[in-house]
PDB file of C-alpha atoms in Angstrom:
ATOM      1  CA  MET A   1       0.000   0.000   0.000  1.00  0.00           C
ATOM      2  CA  THR A   2       1.361   3.451  -0.877  1.00  0.00           C
ATOM      3  CA  ASN A   3       1.601   6.317   1.537  1.00  0.00           C
ATOM      4  CA  ASN A   4       0.006   9.510   0.145  1.00  0.00           C
ATOM      5  CA  GLU A   5       1.082  11.728   3.029  1.00  0.00           C
ATOM      6  CA  HIS A   6       3.573  14.490   2.202  1.00  0.00           C
ATOM      7  CA  ASN A   7       6.862  14.672   4.047  1.00  0.00           C
ATOM      8  CA  LEU A   8       7.575  17.105   6.871  1.00  0.00           C
ATOM      9  CA  LEU A   9       9.539  19.600   4.747  1.00  0.00           C
ATOM     10  CA  PHE A  10       6.682  19.932   2.271  1.00  0.00           C
ATOM     11  CA  ARG A  11       4.144  20.525   5.048  1.00  0.00           C
ATOM     12  CA  VAL A  12       6.355  23.122   6.743  1.00  0.00           C
ATOM     13  CA  VAL A  13       6.983  24.952   3.473  1.00  0.00           C
ATOM     14  CA  SER A  14       3.301  25.011   2.564  1.00  0.00           C
ATOM     15  CA  LYS A  15       2.342  26.432   5.977  1.00  0.00           C
ATOM     16  CA  SER A  16       5.186  28.958   5.771  1.00  0.00           C
ATOM     17  CA  LEU A  17       4.069  30.044   2.311  1.00  0.00           C
ATOM     18  CA  LYS A  18       0.509  30.528   3.568  1.00  0.00           C
ATOM     19  CA  TYR A  19       1.611  32.722   6.468  1.00  0.00           C
ATOM     20  CA  PHE A  20       4.121  34.603   4.298  1.00  0.00           C
ATOM     21  CA  LEU A  21       1.387  35.537   1.820  1.00  0.00           C
ATOM     22  CA  LEU A  22      -0.977  36.486   4.663  1.00  0.00           C
ATOM     23  CA  ALA A  23       1.746  38.713   6.113  1.00  0.00           C
ATOM     24  CA  LEU A  24       2.215  40.389   2.719  1.00  0.00           C
ATOM     25  CA  VAL A  25      -1.504  41.151   2.563  1.00  0.00           C
ATOM     26  CA  GLY A  26      -1.365  42.477   6.125  1.00  0.00           C
ATOM     27  CA  PHE A  27       1.585  44.751   5.311  1.00  0.00           C
ATOM     28  CA  ALA A  28      -0.245  46.053   2.240  1.00  0.00           C
ATOM     29  CA  ILE A  29      -3.364  46.846   4.258  1.00  0.00           C
ATOM     30  CA  ALA A  30      -1.333  48.509   7.023  1.00  0.00           C
ATOM     31  CA  TYR A  31       0.550  50.590   4.428  1.00  0.00           C
ATOM     32  CA  VAL A  32      -2.643  51.810   2.763  1.00  0.00           C
ATOM     33  CA  VAL A  33      -4.277  52.656   6.084  1.00  0.00           C
ATOM     34  CA  SER A  34      -1.196  54.515   7.326  1.00  0.00           C
ATOM     35  CA  ILE A  35      -0.988  56.567   4.125  1.00  0.00           C
ATOM     36  CA  ILE A  36      -4.696  57.418   4.386  1.00  0.00           C
ATOM     37  CA  LEU A  37      -4.331  58.472   8.024  1.00  0.00           C
ATOM     38  CA  GLY A  38      -1.227  60.585   7.330  1.00  0.00           C
ATOM     39  CA  GLY A  39       1.527  58.354   8.643  1.00  0.00           C
ATOM     40  CA  GLN A  40       3.686  58.474   5.521  1.00  0.00           C
ATOM     41  CA  TYR A  41       6.528  60.182   7.418  1.00  0.00           C
ATOM     42  CA  ILE A  42       6.841  57.094   9.594  1.00  0.00           C
ATOM     43  CA  VAL A  43       6.181  54.461   6.938  1.00  0.00           C
ATOM     44  CA  ILE A  44       8.326  55.711   4.052  1.00  0.00           C
ATOM     45  CA  PRO A  45      11.681  55.434   5.921  1.00  0.00           C
ATOM     46  CA  LEU A  46      10.772  51.881   6.985  1.00  0.00           C
ATOM     47  CA  LEU A  47       9.976  50.682   3.450  1.00  0.00           C
ATOM     48  CA  PRO A  48      13.587  49.776   2.466  1.00  0.00           C
ATOM     49  CA  LEU A  49      13.993  47.706   5.643  1.00  0.00           C
ATOM     50  CA  VAL A  50      10.701  45.873   5.170  1.00  0.00           C
ATOM     51  CA  ARG A  51      11.341  45.386   1.444  1.00  0.00           C
ATOM     52  CA  ASP A  52      14.739  43.786   2.098  1.00  0.00           C
ATOM     53  CA  LEU A  53      13.294  41.552   4.814  1.00  0.00           C
ATOM     54  CA  ILE A  54      10.420  40.414   2.610  1.00  0.00           C
ATOM     55  CA  LEU A  55      12.746  39.807  -0.334  1.00  0.00           C
ATOM     56  CA  ARG A  56      15.140  37.682   1.728  1.00  0.00           C
ATOM     57  CA  LEU A  57      12.351  35.675   3.335  1.00  0.00           C
ATOM     58  CA  GLY A  58      10.771  35.148  -0.079  1.00  0.00           C
ATOM     59  CA  ILE A  59      14.035  33.855  -1.559  1.00  0.00           C
ATOM     60  CA  ILE A  60      14.592  31.487   1.376  1.00  0.00           C
ATOM     61  CA  LEU A  61      11.021  30.241   1.114  1.00  0.00           C
ATOM     62  CA  PHE A  62      11.370  29.727  -2.638  1.00  0.00           C
ATOM     63  CA  CYS A  63      14.564  27.693  -2.167  1.00  0.00           C
ATOM     64  CA  LEU A  64      12.926  25.550   0.519  1.00  0.00           C
ATOM     65  CA  MET A  65       9.911  25.042  -1.725  1.00  0.00           C
ATOM     66  CA  ALA A  66      12.129  23.953  -4.622  1.00  0.00           C
ATOM     67  CA  THR A  67      13.950  21.526  -2.307  1.00  0.00           C
ATOM     68  CA  ALA A  68      10.667  20.105  -1.019  1.00  0.00           C
ATOM     69  CA  ILE A  69       9.395  19.603  -4.575  1.00  0.00           C
ATOM     70  CA  VAL A  70      12.572  17.766  -5.591  1.00  0.00           C
ATOM     71  CA  VAL A  71      12.459  15.570  -2.483  1.00  0.00           C
ATOM     72  CA  GLU A  72       8.777  14.764  -3.070  1.00  0.00           C
ATOM     73  CA  SER A  73       9.378  13.861  -6.708  1.00  0.00           C
ATOM     74  CA  LEU A  74      12.267  11.552  -5.803  1.00  0.00           C
ATOM     75  CA  ARG A  75      10.162   9.722  -3.236  1.00  0.00           C
TER      76      ARG A  75
END
């Protein structure tokens, strides 16, 4: 009988991707609300820091996802 359950890495990456995308939506909503309420003097200096953090986390998540896909296909 075959086992259709995904391995641990695949499950962790899929949950991480879900929360990463939810965090991106949350940052977008917070940015729009802060611009509407006049907080652009606080938000604009923080954008390079947040952008770099999101970019690095996205690259790490993409590499983990690629690794999980390769491991699943070899199994």
